[in-house]
mmCIF file with all atom_site columns, C-alpha atoms in Angstrom:
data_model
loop_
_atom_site.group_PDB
_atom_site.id
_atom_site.type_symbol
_atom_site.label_atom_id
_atom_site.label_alt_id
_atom_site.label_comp_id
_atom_site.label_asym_id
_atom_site.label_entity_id
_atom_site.label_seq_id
_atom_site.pdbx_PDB_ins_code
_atom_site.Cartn_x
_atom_site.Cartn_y
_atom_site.Cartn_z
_atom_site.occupancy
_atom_site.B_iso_or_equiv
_atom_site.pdbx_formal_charge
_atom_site.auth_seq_id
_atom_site.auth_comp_id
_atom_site.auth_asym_id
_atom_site.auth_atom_id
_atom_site.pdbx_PDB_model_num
ATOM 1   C CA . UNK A 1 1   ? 0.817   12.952  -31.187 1.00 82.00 ? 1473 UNK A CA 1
ATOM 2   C CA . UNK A 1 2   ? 3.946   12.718  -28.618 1.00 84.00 ? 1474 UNK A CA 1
ATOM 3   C CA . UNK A 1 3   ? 5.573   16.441  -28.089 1.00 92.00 ? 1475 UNK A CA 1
ATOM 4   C CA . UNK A 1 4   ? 9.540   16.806  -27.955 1.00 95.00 ? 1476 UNK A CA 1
ATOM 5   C CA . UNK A 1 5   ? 11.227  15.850  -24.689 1.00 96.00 ? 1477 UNK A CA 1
ATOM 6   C CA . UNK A 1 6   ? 10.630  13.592  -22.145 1.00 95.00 ? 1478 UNK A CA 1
ATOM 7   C CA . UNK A 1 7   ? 7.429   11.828  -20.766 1.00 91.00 ? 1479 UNK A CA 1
ATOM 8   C CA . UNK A 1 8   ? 7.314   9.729   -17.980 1.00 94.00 ? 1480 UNK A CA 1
ATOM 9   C CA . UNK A 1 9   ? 6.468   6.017   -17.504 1.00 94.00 ? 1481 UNK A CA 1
ATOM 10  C CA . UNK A 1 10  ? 4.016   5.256   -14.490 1.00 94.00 ? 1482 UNK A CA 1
ATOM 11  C CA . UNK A 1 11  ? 5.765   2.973   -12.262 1.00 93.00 ? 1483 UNK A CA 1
ATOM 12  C CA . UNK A 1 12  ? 4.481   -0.734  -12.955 1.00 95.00 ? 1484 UNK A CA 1
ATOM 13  C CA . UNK A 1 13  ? 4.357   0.224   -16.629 1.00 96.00 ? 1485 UNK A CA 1
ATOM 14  C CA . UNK A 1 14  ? 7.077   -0.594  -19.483 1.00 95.00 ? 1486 UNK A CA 1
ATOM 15  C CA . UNK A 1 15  ? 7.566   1.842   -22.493 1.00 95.00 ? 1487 UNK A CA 1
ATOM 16  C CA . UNK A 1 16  ? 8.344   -0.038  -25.988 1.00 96.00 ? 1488 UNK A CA 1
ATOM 17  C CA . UNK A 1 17  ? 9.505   2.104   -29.197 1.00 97.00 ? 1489 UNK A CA 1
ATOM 18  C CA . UNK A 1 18  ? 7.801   -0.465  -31.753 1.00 98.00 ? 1490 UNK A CA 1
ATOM 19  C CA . UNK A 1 19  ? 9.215   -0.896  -35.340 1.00 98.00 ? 1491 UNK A CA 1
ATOM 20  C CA . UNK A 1 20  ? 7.118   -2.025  -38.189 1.00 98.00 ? 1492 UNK A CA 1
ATOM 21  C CA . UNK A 1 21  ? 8.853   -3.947  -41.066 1.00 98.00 ? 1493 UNK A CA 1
ATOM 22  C CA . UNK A 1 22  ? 7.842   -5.225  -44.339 1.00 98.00 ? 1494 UNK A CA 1
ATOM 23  C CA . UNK A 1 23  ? 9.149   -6.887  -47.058 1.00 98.00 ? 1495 UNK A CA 1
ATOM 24  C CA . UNK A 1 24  ? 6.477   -6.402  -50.312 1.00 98.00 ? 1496 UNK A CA 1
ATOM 25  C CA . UNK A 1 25  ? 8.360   -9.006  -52.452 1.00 97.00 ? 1497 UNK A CA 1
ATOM 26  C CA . UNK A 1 26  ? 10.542  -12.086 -51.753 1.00 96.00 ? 1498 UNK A CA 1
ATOM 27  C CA . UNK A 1 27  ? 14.437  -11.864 -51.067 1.00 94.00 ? 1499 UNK A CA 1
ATOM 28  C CA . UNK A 1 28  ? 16.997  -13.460 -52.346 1.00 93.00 ? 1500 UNK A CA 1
ATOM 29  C CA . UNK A 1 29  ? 18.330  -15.740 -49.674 1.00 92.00 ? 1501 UNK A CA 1
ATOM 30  C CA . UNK A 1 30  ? 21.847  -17.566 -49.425 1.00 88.00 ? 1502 UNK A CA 1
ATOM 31  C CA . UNK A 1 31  ? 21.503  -21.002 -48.702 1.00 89.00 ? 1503 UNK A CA 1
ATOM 32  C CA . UNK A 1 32  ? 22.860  -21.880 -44.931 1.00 93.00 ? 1504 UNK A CA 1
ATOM 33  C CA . UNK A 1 33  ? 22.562  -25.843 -43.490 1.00 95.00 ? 1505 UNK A CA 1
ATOM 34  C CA . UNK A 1 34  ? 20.531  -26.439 -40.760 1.00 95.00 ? 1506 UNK A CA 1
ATOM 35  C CA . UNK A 1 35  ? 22.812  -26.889 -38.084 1.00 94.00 ? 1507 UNK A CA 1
ATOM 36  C CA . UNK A 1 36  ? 23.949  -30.815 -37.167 1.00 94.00 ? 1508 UNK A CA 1
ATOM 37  C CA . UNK A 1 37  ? 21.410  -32.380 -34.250 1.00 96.00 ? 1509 UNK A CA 1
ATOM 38  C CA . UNK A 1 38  ? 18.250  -29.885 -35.366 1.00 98.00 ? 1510 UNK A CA 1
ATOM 39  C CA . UNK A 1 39  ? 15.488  -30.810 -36.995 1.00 98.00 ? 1511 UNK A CA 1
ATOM 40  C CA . UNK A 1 40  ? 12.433  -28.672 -38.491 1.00 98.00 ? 1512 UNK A CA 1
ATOM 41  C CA . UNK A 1 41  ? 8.807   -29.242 -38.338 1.00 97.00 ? 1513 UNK A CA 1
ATOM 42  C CA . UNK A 1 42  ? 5.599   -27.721 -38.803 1.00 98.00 ? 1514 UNK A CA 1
ATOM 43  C CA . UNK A 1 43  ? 3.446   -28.298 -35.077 1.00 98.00 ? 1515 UNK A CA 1
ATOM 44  C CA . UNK A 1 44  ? -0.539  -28.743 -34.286 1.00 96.00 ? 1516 UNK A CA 1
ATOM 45  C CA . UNK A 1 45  ? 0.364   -26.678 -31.296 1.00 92.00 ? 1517 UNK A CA 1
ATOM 46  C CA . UNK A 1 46  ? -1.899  -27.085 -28.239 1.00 96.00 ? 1518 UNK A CA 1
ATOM 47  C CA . UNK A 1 47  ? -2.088  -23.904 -25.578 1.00 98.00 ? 1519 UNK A CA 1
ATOM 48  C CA . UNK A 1 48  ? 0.382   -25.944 -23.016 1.00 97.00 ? 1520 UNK A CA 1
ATOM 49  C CA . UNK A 1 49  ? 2.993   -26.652 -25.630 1.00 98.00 ? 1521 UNK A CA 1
ATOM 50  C CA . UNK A 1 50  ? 2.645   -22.833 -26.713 1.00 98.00 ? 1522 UNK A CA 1
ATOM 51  C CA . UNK A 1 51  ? 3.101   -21.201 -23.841 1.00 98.00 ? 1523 UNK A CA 1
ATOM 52  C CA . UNK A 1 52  ? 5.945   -23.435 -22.782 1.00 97.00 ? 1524 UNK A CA 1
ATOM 53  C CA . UNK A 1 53  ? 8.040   -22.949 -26.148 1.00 98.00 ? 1525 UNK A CA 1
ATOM 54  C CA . UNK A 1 54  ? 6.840   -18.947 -26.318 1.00 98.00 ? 1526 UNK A CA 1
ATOM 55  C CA . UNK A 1 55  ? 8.268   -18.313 -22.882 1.00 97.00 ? 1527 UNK A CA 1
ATOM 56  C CA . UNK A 1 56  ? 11.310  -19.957 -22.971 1.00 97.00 ? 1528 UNK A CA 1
ATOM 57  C CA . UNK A 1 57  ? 12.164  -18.634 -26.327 1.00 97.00 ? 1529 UNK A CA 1
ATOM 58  C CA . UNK A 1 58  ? 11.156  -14.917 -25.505 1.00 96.00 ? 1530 UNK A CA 1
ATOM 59  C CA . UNK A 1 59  ? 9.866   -14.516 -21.883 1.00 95.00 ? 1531 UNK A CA 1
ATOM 60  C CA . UNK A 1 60  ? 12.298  -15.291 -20.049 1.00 93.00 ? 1532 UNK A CA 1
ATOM 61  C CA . UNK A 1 61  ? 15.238  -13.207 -21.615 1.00 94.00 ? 1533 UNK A CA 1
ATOM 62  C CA . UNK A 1 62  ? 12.705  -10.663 -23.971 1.00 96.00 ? 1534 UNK A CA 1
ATOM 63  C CA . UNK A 1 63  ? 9.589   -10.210 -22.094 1.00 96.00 ? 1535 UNK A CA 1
ATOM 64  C CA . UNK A 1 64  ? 7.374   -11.785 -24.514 1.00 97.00 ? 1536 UNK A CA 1
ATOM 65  C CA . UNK A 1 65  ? 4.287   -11.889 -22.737 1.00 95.00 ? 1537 UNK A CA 1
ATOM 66  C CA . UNK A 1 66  ? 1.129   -10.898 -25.285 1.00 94.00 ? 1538 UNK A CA 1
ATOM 67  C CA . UNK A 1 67  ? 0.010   -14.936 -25.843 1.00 96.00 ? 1539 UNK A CA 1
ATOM 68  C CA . UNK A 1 68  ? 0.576   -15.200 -22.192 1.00 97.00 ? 1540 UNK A CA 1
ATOM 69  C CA . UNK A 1 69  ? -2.355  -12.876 -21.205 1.00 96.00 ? 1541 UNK A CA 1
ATOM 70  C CA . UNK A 1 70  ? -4.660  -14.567 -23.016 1.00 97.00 ? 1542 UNK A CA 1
ATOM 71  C CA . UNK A 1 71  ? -7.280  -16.733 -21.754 1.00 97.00 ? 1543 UNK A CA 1
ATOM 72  C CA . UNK A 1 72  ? -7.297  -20.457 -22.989 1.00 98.00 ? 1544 UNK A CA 1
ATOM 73  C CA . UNK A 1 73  ? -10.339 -20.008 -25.298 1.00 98.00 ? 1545 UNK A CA 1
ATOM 74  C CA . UNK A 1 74  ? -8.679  -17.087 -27.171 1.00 98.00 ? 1546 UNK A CA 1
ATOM 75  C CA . UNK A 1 75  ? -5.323  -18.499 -27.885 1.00 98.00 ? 1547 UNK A CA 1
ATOM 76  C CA . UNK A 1 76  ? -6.674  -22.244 -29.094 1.00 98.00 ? 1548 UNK A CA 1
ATOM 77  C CA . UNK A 1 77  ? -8.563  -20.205 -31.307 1.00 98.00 ? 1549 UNK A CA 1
ATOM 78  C CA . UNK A 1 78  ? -5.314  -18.718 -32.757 1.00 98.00 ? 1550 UNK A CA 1
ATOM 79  C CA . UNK A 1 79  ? -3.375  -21.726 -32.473 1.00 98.00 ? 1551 UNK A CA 1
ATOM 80  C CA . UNK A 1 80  ? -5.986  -23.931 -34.111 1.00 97.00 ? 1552 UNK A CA 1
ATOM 81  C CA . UNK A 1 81  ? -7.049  -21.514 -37.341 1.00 98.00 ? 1553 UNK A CA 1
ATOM 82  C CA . UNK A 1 82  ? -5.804  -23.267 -40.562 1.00 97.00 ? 1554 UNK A CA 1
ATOM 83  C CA . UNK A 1 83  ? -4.348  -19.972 -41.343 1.00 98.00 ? 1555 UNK A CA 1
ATOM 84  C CA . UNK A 1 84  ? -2.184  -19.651 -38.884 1.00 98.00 ? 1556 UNK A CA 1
ATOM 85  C CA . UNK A 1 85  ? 1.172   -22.199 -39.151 1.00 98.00 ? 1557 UNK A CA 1
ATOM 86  C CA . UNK A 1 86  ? 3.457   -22.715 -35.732 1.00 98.00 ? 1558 UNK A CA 1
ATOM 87  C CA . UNK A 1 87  ? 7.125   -24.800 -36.641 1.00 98.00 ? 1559 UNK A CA 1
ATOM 88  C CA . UNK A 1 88  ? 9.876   -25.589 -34.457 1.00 98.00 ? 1560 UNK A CA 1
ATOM 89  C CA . UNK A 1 89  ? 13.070  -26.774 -34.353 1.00 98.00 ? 1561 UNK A CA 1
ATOM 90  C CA . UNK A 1 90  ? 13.964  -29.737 -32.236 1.00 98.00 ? 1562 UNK A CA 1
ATOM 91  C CA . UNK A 1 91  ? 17.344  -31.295 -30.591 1.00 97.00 ? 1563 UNK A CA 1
ATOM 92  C CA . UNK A 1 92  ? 17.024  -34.565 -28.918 1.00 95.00 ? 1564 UNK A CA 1
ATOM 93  C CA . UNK A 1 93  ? 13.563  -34.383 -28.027 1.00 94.00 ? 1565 UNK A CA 1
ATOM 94  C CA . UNK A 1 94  ? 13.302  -30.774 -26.939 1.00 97.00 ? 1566 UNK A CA 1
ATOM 95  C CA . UNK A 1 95  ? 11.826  -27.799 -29.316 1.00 98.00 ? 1567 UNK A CA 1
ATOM 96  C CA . UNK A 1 96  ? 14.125  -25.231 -29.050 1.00 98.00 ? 1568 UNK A CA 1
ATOM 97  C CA . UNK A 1 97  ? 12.719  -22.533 -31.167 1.00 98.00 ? 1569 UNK A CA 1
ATOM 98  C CA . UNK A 1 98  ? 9.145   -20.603 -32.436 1.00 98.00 ? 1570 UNK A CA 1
ATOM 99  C CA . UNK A 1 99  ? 8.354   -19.115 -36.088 1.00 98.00 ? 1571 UNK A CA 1
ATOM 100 C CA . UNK A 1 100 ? 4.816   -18.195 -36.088 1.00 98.00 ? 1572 UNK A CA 1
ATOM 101 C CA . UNK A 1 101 ? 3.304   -17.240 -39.616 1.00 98.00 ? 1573 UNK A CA 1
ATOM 102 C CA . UNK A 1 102 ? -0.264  -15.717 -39.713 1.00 98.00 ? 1574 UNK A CA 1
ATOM 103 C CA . UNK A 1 103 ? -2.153  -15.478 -42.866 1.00 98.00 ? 1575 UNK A CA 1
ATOM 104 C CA . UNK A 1 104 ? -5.658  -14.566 -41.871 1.00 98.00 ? 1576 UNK A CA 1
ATOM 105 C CA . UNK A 1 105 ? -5.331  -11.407 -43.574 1.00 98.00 ? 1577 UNK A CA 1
ATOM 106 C CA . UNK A 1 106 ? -5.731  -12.091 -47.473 1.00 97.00 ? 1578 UNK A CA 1
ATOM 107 C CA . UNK A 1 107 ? -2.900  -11.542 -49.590 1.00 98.00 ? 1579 UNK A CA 1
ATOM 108 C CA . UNK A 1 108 ? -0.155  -10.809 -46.372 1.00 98.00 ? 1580 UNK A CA 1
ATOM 109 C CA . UNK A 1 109 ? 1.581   -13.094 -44.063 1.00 98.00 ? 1581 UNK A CA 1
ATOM 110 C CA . UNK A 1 110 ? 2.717   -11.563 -40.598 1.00 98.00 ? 1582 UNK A CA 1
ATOM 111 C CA . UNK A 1 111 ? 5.784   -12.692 -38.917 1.00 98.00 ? 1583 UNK A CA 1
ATOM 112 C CA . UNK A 1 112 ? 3.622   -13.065 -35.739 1.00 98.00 ? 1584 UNK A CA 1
ATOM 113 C CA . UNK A 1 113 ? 6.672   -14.680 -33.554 1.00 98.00 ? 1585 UNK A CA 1
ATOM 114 C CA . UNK A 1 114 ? 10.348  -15.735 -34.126 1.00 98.00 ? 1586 UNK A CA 1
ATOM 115 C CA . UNK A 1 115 ? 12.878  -16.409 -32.184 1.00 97.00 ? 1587 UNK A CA 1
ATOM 116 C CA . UNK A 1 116 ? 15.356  -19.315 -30.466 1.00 97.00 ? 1588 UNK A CA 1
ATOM 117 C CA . UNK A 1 117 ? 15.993  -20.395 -27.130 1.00 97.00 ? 1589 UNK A CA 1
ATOM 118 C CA . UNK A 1 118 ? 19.785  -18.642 -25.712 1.00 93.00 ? 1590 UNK A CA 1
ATOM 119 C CA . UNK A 1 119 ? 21.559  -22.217 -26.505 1.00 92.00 ? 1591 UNK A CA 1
ATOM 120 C CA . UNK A 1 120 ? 20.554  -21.588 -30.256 1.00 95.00 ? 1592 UNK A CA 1
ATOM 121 C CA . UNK A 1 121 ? 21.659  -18.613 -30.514 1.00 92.00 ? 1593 UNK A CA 1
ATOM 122 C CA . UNK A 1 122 ? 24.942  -17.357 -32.629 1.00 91.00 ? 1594 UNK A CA 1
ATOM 123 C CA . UNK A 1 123 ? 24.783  -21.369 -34.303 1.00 94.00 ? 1595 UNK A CA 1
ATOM 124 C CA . UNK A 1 124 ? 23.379  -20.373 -37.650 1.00 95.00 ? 1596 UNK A CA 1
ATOM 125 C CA . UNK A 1 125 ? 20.005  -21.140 -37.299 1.00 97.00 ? 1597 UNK A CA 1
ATOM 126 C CA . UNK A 1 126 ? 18.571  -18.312 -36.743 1.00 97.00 ? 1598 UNK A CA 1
ATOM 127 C CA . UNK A 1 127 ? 19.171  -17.342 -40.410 1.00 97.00 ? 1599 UNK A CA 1
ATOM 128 C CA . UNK A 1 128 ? 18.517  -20.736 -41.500 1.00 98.00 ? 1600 UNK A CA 1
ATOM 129 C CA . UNK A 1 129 ? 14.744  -20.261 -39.968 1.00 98.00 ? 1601 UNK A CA 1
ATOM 130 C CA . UNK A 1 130 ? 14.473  -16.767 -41.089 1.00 98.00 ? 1602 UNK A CA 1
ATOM 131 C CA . UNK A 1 131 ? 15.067  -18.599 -44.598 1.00 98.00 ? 1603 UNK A CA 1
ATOM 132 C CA . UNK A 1 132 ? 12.557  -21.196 -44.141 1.00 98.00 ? 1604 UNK A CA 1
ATOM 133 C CA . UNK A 1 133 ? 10.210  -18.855 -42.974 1.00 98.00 ? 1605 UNK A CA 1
ATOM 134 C CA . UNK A 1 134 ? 10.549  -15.936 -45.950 1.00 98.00 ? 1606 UNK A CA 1
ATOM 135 C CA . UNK A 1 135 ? 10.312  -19.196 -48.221 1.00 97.00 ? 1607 UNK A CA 1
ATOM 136 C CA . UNK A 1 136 ? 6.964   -20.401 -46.693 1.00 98.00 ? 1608 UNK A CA 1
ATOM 137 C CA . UNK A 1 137 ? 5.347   -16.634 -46.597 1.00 98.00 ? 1609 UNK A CA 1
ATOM 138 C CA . UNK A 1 138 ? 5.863   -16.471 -49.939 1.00 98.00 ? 1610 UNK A CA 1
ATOM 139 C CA . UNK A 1 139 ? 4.805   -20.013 -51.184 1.00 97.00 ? 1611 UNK A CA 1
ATOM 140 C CA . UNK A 1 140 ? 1.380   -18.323 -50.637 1.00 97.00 ? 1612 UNK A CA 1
ATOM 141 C CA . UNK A 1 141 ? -0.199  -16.108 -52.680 1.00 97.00 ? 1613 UNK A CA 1
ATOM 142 C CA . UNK A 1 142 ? 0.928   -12.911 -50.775 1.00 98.00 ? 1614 UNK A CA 1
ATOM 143 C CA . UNK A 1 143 ? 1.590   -9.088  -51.283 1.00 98.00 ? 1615 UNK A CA 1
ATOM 144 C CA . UNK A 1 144 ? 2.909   -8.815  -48.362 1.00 98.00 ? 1616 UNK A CA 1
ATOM 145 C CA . UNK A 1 145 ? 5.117   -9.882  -45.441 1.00 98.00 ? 1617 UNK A CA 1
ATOM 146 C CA . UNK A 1 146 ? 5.543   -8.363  -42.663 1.00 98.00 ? 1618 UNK A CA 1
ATOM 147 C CA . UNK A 1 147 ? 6.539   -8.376  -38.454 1.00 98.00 ? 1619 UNK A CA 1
ATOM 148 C CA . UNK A 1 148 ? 7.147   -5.777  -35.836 1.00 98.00 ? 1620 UNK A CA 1
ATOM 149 C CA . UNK A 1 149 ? 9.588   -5.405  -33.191 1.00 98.00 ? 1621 UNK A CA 1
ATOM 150 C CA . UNK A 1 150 ? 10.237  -3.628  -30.140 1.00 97.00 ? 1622 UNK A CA 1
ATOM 151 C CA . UNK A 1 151 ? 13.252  -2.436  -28.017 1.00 96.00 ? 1623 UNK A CA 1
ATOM 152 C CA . UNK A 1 152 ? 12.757  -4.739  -25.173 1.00 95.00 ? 1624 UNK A CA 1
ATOM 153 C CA . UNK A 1 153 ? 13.019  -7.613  -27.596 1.00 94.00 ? 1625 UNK A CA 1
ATOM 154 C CA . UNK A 1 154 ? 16.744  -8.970  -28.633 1.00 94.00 ? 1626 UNK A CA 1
ATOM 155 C CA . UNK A 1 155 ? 19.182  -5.837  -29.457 1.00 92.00 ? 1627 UNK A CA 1
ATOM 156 C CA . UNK A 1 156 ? 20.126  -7.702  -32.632 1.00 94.00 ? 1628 UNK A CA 1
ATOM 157 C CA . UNK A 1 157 ? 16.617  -8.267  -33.764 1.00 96.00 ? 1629 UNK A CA 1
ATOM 158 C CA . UNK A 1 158 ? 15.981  -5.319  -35.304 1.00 97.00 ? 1630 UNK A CA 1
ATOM 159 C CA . UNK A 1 159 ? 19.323  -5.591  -37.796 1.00 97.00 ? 1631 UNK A CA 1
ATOM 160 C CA . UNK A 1 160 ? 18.793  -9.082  -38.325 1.00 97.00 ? 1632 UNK A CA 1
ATOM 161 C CA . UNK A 1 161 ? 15.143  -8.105  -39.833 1.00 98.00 ? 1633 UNK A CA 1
ATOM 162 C CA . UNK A 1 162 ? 16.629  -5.843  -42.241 1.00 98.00 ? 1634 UNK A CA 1
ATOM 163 C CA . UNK A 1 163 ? 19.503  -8.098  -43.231 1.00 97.00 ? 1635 UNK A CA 1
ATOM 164 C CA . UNK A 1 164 ? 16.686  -10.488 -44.038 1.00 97.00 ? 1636 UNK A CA 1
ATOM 165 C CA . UNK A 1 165 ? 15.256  -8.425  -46.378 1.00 98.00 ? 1637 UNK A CA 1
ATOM 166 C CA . UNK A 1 166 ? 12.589  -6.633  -44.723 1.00 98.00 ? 1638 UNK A CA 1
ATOM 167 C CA . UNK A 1 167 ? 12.490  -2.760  -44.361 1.00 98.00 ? 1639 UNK A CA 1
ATOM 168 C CA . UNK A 1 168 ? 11.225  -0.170  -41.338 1.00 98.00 ? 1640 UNK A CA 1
ATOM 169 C CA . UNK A 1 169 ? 7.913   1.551   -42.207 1.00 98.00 ? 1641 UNK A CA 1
ATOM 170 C CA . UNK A 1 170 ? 6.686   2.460   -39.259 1.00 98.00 ? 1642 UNK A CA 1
ATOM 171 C CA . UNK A 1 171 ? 7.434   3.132   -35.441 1.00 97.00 ? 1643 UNK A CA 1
ATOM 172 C CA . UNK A 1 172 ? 5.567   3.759   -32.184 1.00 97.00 ? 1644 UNK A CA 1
ATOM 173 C CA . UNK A 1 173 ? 5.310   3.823   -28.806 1.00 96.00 ? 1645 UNK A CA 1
ATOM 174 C CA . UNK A 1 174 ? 3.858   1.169   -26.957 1.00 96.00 ? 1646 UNK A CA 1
ATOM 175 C CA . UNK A 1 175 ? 2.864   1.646   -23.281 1.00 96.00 ? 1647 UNK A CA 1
ATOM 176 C CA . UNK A 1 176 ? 1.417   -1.725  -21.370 1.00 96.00 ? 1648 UNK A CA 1
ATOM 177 C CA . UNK A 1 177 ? 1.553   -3.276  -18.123 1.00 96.00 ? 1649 UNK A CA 1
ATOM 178 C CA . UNK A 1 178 ? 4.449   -4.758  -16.792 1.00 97.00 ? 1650 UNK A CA 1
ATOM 179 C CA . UNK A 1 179 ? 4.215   -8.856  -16.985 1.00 97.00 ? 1651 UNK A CA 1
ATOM 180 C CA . UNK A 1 180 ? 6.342   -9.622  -14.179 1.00 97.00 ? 1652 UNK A CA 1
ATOM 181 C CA . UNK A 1 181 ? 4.247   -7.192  -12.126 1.00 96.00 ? 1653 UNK A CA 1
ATOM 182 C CA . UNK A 1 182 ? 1.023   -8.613  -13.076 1.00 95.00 ? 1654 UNK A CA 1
ATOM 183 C CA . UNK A 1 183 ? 2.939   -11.994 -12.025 1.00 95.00 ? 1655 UNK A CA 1
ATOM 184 C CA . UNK A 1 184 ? 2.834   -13.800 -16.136 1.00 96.00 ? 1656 UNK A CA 1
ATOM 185 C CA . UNK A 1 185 ? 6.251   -13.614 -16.048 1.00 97.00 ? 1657 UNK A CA 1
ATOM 186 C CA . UNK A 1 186 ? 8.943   -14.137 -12.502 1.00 96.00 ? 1658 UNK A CA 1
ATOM 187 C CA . UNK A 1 187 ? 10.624  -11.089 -11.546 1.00 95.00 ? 1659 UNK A CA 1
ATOM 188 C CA . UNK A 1 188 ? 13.820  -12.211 -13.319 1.00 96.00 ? 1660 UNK A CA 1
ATOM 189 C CA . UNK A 1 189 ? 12.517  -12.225 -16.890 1.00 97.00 ? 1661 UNK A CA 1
ATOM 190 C CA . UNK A 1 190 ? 13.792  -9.365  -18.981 1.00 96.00 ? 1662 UNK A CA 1
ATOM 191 C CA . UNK A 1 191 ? 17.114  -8.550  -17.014 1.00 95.00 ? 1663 UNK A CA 1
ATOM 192 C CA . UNK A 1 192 ? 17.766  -5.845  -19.608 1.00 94.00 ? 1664 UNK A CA 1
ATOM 193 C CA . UNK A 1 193 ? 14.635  -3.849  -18.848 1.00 95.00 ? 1665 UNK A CA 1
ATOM 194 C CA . UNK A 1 194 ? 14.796  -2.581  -15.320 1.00 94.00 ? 1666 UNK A CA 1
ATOM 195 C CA . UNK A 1 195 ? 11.574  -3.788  -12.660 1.00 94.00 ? 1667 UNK A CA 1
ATOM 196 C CA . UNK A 1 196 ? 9.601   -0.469  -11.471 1.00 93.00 ? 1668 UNK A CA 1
ATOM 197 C CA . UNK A 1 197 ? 6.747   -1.705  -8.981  1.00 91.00 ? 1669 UNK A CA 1
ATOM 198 C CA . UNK A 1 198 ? 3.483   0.317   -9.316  1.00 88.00 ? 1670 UNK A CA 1
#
């Protein structure tokens, strides 16, 4: 357990307040088009399309960096479980965006990724995917749905979770090595969260 006050964060390091969100039955959702020029599909995602999608959805501006520390063996064994679905949406030939759904624990679905590239952003599709996805979690026979986010990741993520439906349960603090230190991510990922070298 953390005292009150402040406690410092070794150079090299970054320091993530983590929010845990679930939504225990589905929402209502307003029906919003799928913006002209996108398209939506489910992907067989192999490790090189993965990591190229994850980081420029989330690494670049978010510091999303967790799949990108993992060896080649470990994340083909994510990526290929039948339980685990990976969609996209595309715009003339490129995949622009990352919802992640994880059911390997029985009767929940995590939220295990989500997000757009920048030129997505603020077009409507964000809520359009956040649709799609609550509608696919709970197609499946599910108590449970559920994500967490952090306070490196987009500043709007957080509201946009609970305007989707899902509600805080949980925070903590989460203390890991910095990616663009360890060289996973360049030194001008995350320009919101300051670069302290160890």
């Amino acid at each position: 357990m953390l005292e009150d006050g402040f406690h410092d964060v070794p150079a090299g390091k970054l320091a993530m307040i983590v929010t845990y969100l679930e939504m225990t039955s589905q929402t209502d959702t307003k029906d919003v088009p799928l913006p002209d020029g996108l398209s939506f599909r489910r992907v067989t995602a192999d490790n090189a399309w993965y990591r190229d999608v994850f980081t420029r959805v989330g690494g670049t501006d978010w510091l999303w960096y967790g799949r990108l520390l993992l060896e080649d063996d470990a994340l083909t064994a994510i990526l290929s479980d039948p339980k685990v679905e990976i969609y996209t949406l595309s715009r003339g030939g490129q995949d622009l965006a990352l919802l992640e759904l994880d059911f390997r624990k029985e009767g929940a679905c995590e939220l295990a990724y989500f997000g757009l590239t920048s030129d997505l952003i603020g077009t409507g599709s964000g809520r359009w995917l956040m649709n799609k996805a609550i509608h696919l979690a709970w197609e499946k026979p599910i108590s449970r749905f559920h994500l967490r986010t952090c306070t490196i990741d987009s500043p709007q993520a957080l509201s946009f979770y609970k305007r989707s439906g899902f509600t805080p349960i949980k925070r903590s603090v989460e203390i890991a090595d910095d990616p663009r230190n360890l060289g996973v991510l360049p030194e001008t990922a995350g320009p919101n969260v300051p670069l302290l070298r160890p």
